[in-house]
Amino acid sequence: MSIPPFPAIPTFPECNHPIVKSLVHYSDQELLTLFQRHPDAGQYFAAIFCRYSPMIYTLIRHSARSPVQADYLFATTWRHIFHELGGLDLRRGESAGMTLQSWLLNVTAICINRSELPPVEAIHYDLKAASPPLWCYIERALDQLPPTLRLIVLMAQTFNWSETRISAYLRAEGEVMPPAEVRAQLQEGYRQLEAALPEDVRTIYLFTGLGGADRHLDADAANRV
């Protein structure tokens, strides 16, 4: 069985968005500081992602056995970076020569060495459909939804269940919700999900032909239900 060839390093539309391009002159430290000071803005993380995604993807594609696994590891590595950046203090590591680039290289190496990648057929993540920064902010937005609403959205998007099947599942769990109400709740869930995204994330990703928030939910999110 031959292993499919790896594609070229992917390009990401957000890197050409005016909001992200306007930050190109900022240093790594400035972007990190802005990211930490403005948690409700997504542009600074997107700018860091655009600056370093070619480097990280190059490292990862040489360690994964297939393009699908490489894309998935690339996305989960950036998700890990997203959660760790908030507490990163580069100034404390200056004496040891630590920079954002060296820190990212170290984190990427850790993710590569510790990852237990699922088989290709179990991976539902599509890098072209959901850029890692958007995926990170959608997951954060999902955490803000009420539990039942989040469950309905995930069952519809992750498992592709119909309103009738979702209704039956909820009934089995002791919650009566007719299919018509499930449909209404699903639309409300999409509305709240999009509203929970930072305004600049909506501008960069949802209003530039990259699709609505509900199109970018990944099966991996089901682990958080």
Short mmCIF file of C-alpha atoms in Angstrom, two decimals, residues 69-215:
data_model
loop_
_atom_site.label_atom_id
_atom_site.label_comp_id
_atom_site.label_asym_id
_atom_site.label_seq_id
_atom_site.Cartn_x
_atom_site.Cartn_y
_atom_site.Cartn_z
CA GLN A 69 -2.73 12.74 10.10
CA ALA A 70 -0.32 15.61 9.44
CA ASP A 71 -3.20 18.09 9.08
CA TYR A 72 -4.84 16.78 12.25
CA LEU A 73 -1.60 16.95 14.26
CA PHE A 74 -0.96 20.43 12.86
CA ALA A 75 -4.37 21.59 14.07
CA THR A 76 -4.12 19.97 17.51
CA THR A 77 -0.62 21.41 17.94
CA TRP A 78 -1.95 24.90 17.30
CA ARG A 79 -4.81 24.22 19.70
CA HIS A 80 -2.22 23.36 22.36
CA ILE A 81 -0.28 26.52 21.50
CA PHE A 82 -3.47 28.56 21.79
CA HIS A 83 -4.09 27.37 25.34
CA GLU A 84 -0.46 27.80 26.45
CA LEU A 85 0.21 31.24 24.97
CA GLY A 86 -1.88 32.99 27.60
CA GLY A 87 0.63 32.14 30.33
CA LEU A 88 3.82 32.44 28.31
CA ASP A 89 6.37 34.97 29.61
CA LEU A 90 9.17 35.34 27.10
CA ARG A 91 10.97 37.93 29.20
CA ARG A 92 11.64 35.38 31.95
CA GLY A 93 13.32 33.15 29.38
CA GLU A 94 15.43 35.83 27.73
CA SER A 95 18.53 34.89 29.74
CA ALA A 96 18.30 31.39 28.28
CA GLY A 97 17.83 32.77 24.80
CA MET A 98 14.17 31.80 24.59
CA THR A 99 12.18 33.45 21.82
CA LEU A 100 8.67 32.86 20.59
CA GLN A 101 10.10 30.89 17.68
CA SER A 102 12.20 28.63 19.91
CA TRP A 103 9.24 28.13 22.25
CA LEU A 104 6.99 27.18 19.32
CA LEU A 105 9.63 24.74 18.07
CA ASN A 106 9.81 23.15 21.51
CA VAL A 107 6.03 22.87 21.86
CA THR A 108 5.76 21.39 18.37
CA ALA A 109 8.42 18.79 19.20
CA ILE A 110 6.56 17.86 22.39
CA CYS A 111 3.27 17.50 20.51
CA ILE A 112 4.93 15.35 17.85
CA ASN A 113 6.61 13.08 20.39
CA ARG A 114 3.59 12.68 22.65
CA SER A 115 0.84 12.47 20.06
CA GLU A 116 -1.13 9.29 19.62
CA LEU A 117 -2.70 9.94 16.26
CA PRO A 118 -5.96 8.16 15.45
CA PRO A 119 -6.14 6.11 12.26
CA VAL A 120 -6.88 8.04 9.10
CA GLU A 121 -10.43 6.72 8.84
CA ALA A 122 -11.23 8.07 12.32
CA ILE A 123 -10.11 11.62 11.56
CA HIS A 124 -12.86 13.98 10.42
CA TYR A 125 -10.89 17.20 10.57
CA ASP A 126 -10.54 19.08 7.28
CA LEU A 127 -7.80 21.70 7.27
CA LYS A 128 -9.32 23.46 4.25
CA ALA A 129 -12.70 23.74 5.95
CA ALA A 130 -11.50 24.93 9.35
CA SER A 131 -8.24 26.79 9.83
CA PRO A 132 -6.73 26.04 13.28
CA PRO A 133 -7.31 29.55 14.72
CA LEU A 134 -10.99 29.41 13.76
CA TRP A 135 -11.24 25.91 15.21
CA CYS A 136 -9.77 27.17 18.51
CA TYR A 137 -12.21 30.04 18.81
CA ILE A 138 -15.20 27.89 17.83
CA GLU A 139 -14.29 25.39 20.55
CA ARG A 140 -14.07 28.24 23.05
CA ALA A 141 -17.44 29.53 21.86
CA LEU A 142 -18.95 26.05 22.21
CA ASP A 143 -17.92 26.03 25.87
CA GLN A 144 -20.09 29.12 26.40
CA LEU A 145 -23.29 27.47 25.13
CA PRO A 146 -25.79 26.00 27.62
CA PRO A 147 -25.17 22.24 27.95
CA THR A 148 -28.33 21.06 26.15
CA LEU A 149 -27.86 23.55 23.34
CA ARG A 150 -24.22 22.52 22.93
CA LEU A 151 -25.25 18.86 22.85
CA ILE A 152 -27.86 19.49 20.13
CA VAL A 153 -25.37 21.42 17.99
CA LEU A 154 -22.73 18.73 18.32
CA MET A 155 -25.14 15.91 17.55
CA ALA A 156 -26.31 17.72 14.43
CA GLN A 157 -22.89 18.82 13.18
CA THR A 158 -20.50 16.20 14.53
CA PHE A 159 -22.69 13.13 14.09
CA ASN A 160 -24.93 14.51 11.34
CA TRP A 161 -28.06 13.44 13.23
CA SER A 162 -31.49 14.54 12.10
CA GLU A 163 -33.86 16.50 14.31
CA THR A 164 -35.96 13.34 14.74
CA ARG A 165 -33.00 11.30 15.93
CA ILE A 166 -31.85 14.04 18.28
CA SER A 167 -35.38 14.26 19.68
CA ALA A 168 -35.42 10.51 20.27
CA TYR A 169 -32.06 10.62 22.02
CA LEU A 170 -33.15 13.46 24.30
CA ARG A 171 -36.38 11.62 25.10
CA ALA A 172 -34.36 8.56 26.11
CA GLU A 173 -32.37 10.83 28.42
CA GLY A 174 -35.56 12.12 30.02
CA GLU A 175 -35.92 15.42 28.16
CA VAL A 176 -38.96 15.77 25.90
CA MET A 177 -38.24 17.95 22.88
CA PRO A 178 -40.22 17.42 19.65
CA PRO A 179 -38.28 17.56 16.35
CA ALA A 180 -39.69 20.99 15.52
CA GLU A 181 -38.35 22.34 18.80
CA VAL A 182 -35.01 20.65 18.17
CA ARG A 183 -34.85 22.48 14.84
CA ALA A 184 -35.56 25.80 16.55
CA GLN A 185 -33.01 25.09 19.28
CA LEU A 186 -30.43 24.17 16.66
CA GLN A 187 -30.85 27.50 14.91
CA GLU A 188 -30.59 29.27 18.27
CA GLY A 189 -27.44 27.30 19.01
CA TYR A 190 -25.88 28.43 15.73
CA ARG A 191 -26.85 32.02 16.50
CA GLN A 192 -25.33 31.92 19.98
CA LEU A 193 -22.25 30.11 18.71
CA GLU A 194 -21.53 32.77 16.12
CA ALA A 195 -22.29 35.58 18.59
CA ALA A 196 -19.80 34.09 21.08
CA LEU A 197 -16.96 34.40 18.56
CA PRO A 198 -14.80 37.53 18.81
CA GLU A 199 -15.96 40.23 16.42
CA ASP A 200 -12.69 40.25 14.50
CA VAL A 201 -12.80 36.45 14.15
CA ARG A 202 -16.24 36.74 12.57
CA THR A 203 -14.92 39.43 10.24
CA ILE A 204 -11.80 37.50 9.23
CA TYR A 205 -13.33 34.06 8.85
CA LEU A 206 -17.10 34.19 8.49
CA PHE A 207 -17.55 37.12 6.16
CA THR A 208 -14.82 36.30 3.66
CA GLY A 209 -16.22 33.23 1.98
CA LEU A 210 -14.89 30.83 4.63
CA GLY A 211 -18.37 29.78 5.76
CA GLY A 212 -20.46 30.01 8.92
CA ALA A 213 -19.43 28.85 12.37
CA ASP A 214 -21.67 25.80 12.18
CA ARG A 215 -19.70 24.45 9.21
#
